CSV table of C-alpha atoms in Angstrom, one decimal:
chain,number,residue,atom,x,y,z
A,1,UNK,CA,162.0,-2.4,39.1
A,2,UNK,CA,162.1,-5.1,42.2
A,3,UNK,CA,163.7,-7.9,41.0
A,4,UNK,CA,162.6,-11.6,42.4
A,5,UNK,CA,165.4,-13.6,44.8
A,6,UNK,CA,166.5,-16.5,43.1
A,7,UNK,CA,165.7,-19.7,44.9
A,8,UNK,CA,169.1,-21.3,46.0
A,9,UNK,CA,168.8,-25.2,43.6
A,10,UNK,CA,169.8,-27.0,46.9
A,11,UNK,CA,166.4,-25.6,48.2
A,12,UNK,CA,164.5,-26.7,45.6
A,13,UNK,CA,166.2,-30.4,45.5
A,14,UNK,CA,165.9,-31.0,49.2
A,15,UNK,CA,161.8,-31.1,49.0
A,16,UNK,CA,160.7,-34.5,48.9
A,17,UNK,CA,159.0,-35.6,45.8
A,18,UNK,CA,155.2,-36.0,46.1
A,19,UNK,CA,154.0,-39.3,45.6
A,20,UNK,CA,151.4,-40.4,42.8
A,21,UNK,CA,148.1,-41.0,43.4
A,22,UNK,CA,149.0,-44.4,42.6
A,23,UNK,CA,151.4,-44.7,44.7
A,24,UNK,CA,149.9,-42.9,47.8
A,25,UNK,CA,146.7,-45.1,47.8
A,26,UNK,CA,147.7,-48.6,46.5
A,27,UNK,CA,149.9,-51.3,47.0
A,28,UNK,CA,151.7,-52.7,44.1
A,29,UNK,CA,152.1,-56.6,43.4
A,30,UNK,CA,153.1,-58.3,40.6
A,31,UNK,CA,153.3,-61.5,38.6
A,32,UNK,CA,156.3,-62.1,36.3
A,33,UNK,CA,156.2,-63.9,33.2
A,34,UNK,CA,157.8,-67.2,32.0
A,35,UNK,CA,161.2,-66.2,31.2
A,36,UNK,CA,163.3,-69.5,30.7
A,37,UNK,CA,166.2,-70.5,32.7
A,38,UNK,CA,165.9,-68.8,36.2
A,39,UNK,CA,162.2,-70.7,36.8
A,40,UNK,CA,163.3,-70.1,40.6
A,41,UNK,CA,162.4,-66.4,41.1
A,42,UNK,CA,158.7,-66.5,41.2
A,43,UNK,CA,155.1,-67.1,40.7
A,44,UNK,CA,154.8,-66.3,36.9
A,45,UNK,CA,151.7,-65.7,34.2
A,46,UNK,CA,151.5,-68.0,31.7
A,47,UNK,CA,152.5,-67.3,28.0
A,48,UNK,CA,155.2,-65.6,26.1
A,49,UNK,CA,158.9,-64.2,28.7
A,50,UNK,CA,158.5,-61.1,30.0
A,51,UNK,CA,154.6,-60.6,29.7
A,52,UNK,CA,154.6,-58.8,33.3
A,53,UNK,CA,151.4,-58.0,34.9
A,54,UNK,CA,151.2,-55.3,38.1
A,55,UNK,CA,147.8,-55.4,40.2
A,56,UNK,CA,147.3,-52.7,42.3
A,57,UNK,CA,145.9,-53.3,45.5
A,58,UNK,CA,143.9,-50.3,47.1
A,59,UNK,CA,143.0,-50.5,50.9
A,60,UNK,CA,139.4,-51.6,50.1
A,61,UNK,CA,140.3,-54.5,48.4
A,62,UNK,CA,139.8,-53.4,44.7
A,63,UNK,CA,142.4,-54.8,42.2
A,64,UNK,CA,143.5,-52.8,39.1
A,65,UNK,CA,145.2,-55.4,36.7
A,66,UNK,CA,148.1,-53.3,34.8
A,67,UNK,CA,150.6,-54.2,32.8
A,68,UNK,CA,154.2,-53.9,34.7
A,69,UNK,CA,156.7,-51.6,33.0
A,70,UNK,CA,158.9,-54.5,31.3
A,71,UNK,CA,155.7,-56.0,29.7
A,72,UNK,CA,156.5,-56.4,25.8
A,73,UNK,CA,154.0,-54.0,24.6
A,74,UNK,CA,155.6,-51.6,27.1
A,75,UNK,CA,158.9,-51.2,25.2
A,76,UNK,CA,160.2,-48.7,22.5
A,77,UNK,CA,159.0,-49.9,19.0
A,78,UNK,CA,156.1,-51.4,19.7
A,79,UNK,CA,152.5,-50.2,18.0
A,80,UNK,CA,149.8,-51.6,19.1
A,81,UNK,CA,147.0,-52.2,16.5
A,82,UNK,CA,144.0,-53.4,18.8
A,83,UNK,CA,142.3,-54.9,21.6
A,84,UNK,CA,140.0,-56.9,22.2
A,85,UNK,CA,137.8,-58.3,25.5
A,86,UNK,CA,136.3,-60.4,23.2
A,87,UNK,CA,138.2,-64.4,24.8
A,88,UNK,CA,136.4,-66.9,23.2
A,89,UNK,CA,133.0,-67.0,20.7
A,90,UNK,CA,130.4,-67.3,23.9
A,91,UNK,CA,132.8,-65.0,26.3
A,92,UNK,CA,133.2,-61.1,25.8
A,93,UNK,CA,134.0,-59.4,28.7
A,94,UNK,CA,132.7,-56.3,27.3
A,95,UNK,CA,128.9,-57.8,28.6
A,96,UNK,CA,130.3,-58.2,32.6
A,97,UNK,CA,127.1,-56.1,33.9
A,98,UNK,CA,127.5,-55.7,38.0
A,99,UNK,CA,124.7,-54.5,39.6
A,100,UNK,CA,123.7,-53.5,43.2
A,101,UNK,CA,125.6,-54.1,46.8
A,102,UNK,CA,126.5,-57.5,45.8
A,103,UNK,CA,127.5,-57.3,42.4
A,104,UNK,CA,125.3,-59.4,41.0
A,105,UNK,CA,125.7,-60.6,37.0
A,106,UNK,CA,129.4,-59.3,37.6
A,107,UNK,CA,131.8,-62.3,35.6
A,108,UNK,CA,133.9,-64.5,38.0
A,109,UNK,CA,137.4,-64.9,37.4
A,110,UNK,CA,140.3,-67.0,38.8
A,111,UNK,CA,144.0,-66.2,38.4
A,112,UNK,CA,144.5,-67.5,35.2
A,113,UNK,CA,141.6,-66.2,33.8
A,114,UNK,CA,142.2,-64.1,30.5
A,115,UNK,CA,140.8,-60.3,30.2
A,116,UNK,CA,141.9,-58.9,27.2
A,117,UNK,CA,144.0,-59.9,23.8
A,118,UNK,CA,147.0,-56.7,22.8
A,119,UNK,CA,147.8,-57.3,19.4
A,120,UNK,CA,150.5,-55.5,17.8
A,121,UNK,CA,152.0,-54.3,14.6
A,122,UNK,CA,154.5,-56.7,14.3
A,123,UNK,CA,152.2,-59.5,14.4
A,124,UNK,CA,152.7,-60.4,18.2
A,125,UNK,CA,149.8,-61.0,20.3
A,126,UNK,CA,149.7,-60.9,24.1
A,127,UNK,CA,147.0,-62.4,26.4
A,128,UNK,CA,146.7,-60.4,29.8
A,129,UNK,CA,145.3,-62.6,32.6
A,130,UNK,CA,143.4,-61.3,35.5
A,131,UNK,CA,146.5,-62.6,38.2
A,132,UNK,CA,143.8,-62.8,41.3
A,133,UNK,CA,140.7,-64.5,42.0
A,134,UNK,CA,137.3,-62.2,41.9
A,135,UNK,CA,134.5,-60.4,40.3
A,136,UNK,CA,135.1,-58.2,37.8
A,137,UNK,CA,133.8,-54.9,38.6
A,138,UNK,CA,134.7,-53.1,35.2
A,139,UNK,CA,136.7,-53.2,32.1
A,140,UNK,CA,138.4,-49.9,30.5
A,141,UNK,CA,136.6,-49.6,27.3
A,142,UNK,CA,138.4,-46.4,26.5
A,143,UNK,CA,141.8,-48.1,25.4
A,144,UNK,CA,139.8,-49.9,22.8
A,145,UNK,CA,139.5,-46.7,21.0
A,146,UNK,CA,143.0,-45.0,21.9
A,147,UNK,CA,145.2,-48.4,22.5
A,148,UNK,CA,147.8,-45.7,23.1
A,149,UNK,CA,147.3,-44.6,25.7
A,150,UNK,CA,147.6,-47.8,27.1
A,151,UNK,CA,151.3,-47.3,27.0
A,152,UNK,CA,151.3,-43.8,27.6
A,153,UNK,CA,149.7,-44.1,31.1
A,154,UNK,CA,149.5,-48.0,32.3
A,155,UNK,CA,149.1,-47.7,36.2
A,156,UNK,CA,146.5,-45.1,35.3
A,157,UNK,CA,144.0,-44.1,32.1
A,158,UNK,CA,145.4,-47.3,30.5
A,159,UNK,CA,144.7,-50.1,33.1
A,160,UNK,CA,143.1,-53.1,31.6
A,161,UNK,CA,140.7,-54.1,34.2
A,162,UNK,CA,138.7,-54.0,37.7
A,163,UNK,CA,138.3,-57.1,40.0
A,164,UNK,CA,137.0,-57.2,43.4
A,165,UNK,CA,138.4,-60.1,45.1
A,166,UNK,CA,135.8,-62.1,47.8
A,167,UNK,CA,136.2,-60.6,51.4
A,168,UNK,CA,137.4,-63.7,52.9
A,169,UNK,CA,140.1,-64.1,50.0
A,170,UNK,CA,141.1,-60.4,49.9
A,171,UNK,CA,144.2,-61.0,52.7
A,172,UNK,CA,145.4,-64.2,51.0
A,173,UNK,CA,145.5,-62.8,46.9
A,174,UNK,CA,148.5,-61.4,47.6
A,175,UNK,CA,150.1,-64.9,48.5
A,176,UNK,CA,151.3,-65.4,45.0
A,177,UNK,CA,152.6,-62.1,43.8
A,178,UNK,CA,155.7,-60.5,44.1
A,179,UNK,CA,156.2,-57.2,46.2
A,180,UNK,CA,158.0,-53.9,44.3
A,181,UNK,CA,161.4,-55.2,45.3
A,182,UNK,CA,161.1,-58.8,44.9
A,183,UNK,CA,159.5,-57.8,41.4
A,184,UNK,CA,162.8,-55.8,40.8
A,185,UNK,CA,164.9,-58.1,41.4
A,186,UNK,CA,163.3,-60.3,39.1
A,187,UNK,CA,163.8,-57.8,36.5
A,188,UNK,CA,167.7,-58.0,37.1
A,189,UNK,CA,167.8,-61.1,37.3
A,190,UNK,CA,166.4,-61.7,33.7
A,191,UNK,CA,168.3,-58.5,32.0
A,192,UNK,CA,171.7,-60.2,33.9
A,193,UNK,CA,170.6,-64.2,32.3
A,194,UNK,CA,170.0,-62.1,29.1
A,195,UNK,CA,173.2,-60.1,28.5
A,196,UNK,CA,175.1,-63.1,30.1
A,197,UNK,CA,177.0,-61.1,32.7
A,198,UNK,CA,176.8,-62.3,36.5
């Protein structure tokens, strides 16, 4: 019986991790939420502290609005009961129909626009905003029947929604949102103002 060399564990730790798919074909901004006393690091959504967006920017100009990983919703403990794409009484964005090479009927939407209402066990709710100007190509229907896996898998199966910003604003969308490390430090910023260490 021929037994099988064993792979040396310095071997297998010096290969390079593959990227995501995320990661390998879009560029990640993001939009931090209000968060009180440091008003200074950045262009920010409006509502509740720490309702983080992340839009990620694919090389053809598409935009898929996620939440970023220190979103509310995102942390341990929460539940989320529903969702909804319905705004206001005349707006759902559930009936966005897009149709042909210049997406005609498709919804127009500006930075502040809102997508979607999360509402949670607890009684929170969260409005998600659409962060850049542009048509809205498409909405994920299927976290409206498994809100989970809107937490399970947020850059991916759980994004909120498609926009398609206008060609001649596609380069300058990015103007007011924060890169990965900008957005981090954002991040450490807030946890440092929270726990009260410098």
């Amino acid at each position: 019986m021929a037994t099988q060399p064993e792979v040396p564990v310095a071997t297998v730790a010096a290969e390079p991790a593959v990227p995501s798919l995320v990661d390998r074909y879009f560029t990640r901004w993001y939009k931090a939420g209000k968060w009180g006393m440091i008003a200074s690091a950045g262009p920010y959504v409006k509502g509740k502290p720490c309702e983080d967006h992340c839009i990620l920017q694919h090389s053809n100009r598409i935009c898929v609005i996620t939440l970023a990983g220190s979103h509310p919703v995102l942390q341990s403990g929460k539940t989320i009961k529903s969702i909804s794409y319905q705004i206001s009484t005349n707006c759902s964005r559930l009936q966005n129909k897009v149709s042909g090479k210049f997406k005609r009927g498709a919804q127009f939407l500006t930075e502040l626009a809102p997508l979607c209402k999360i509402y949670c066990s607890d009684g929170e709710e969260y409005t998600i905003s659409s962060c850049v100007r542009g048509r809205l190509m498409e909405v994920n229907e299927n976290i409206l029947h498994k809100p989970s896996i809107l937490q399970e898998k947020p850059s991916t199966e759980g994004y909120i929604a498609v926009v398609l910003p206008k060609f001649e604003e596609s380069k300058s969308i990015t103007e007011g949102l924060l890169t990965q490390k900008q957005y981090e430090e954002v991040v450490v910023k807030r946890t440092r103002a929270a726990t009260g260490t410098s």
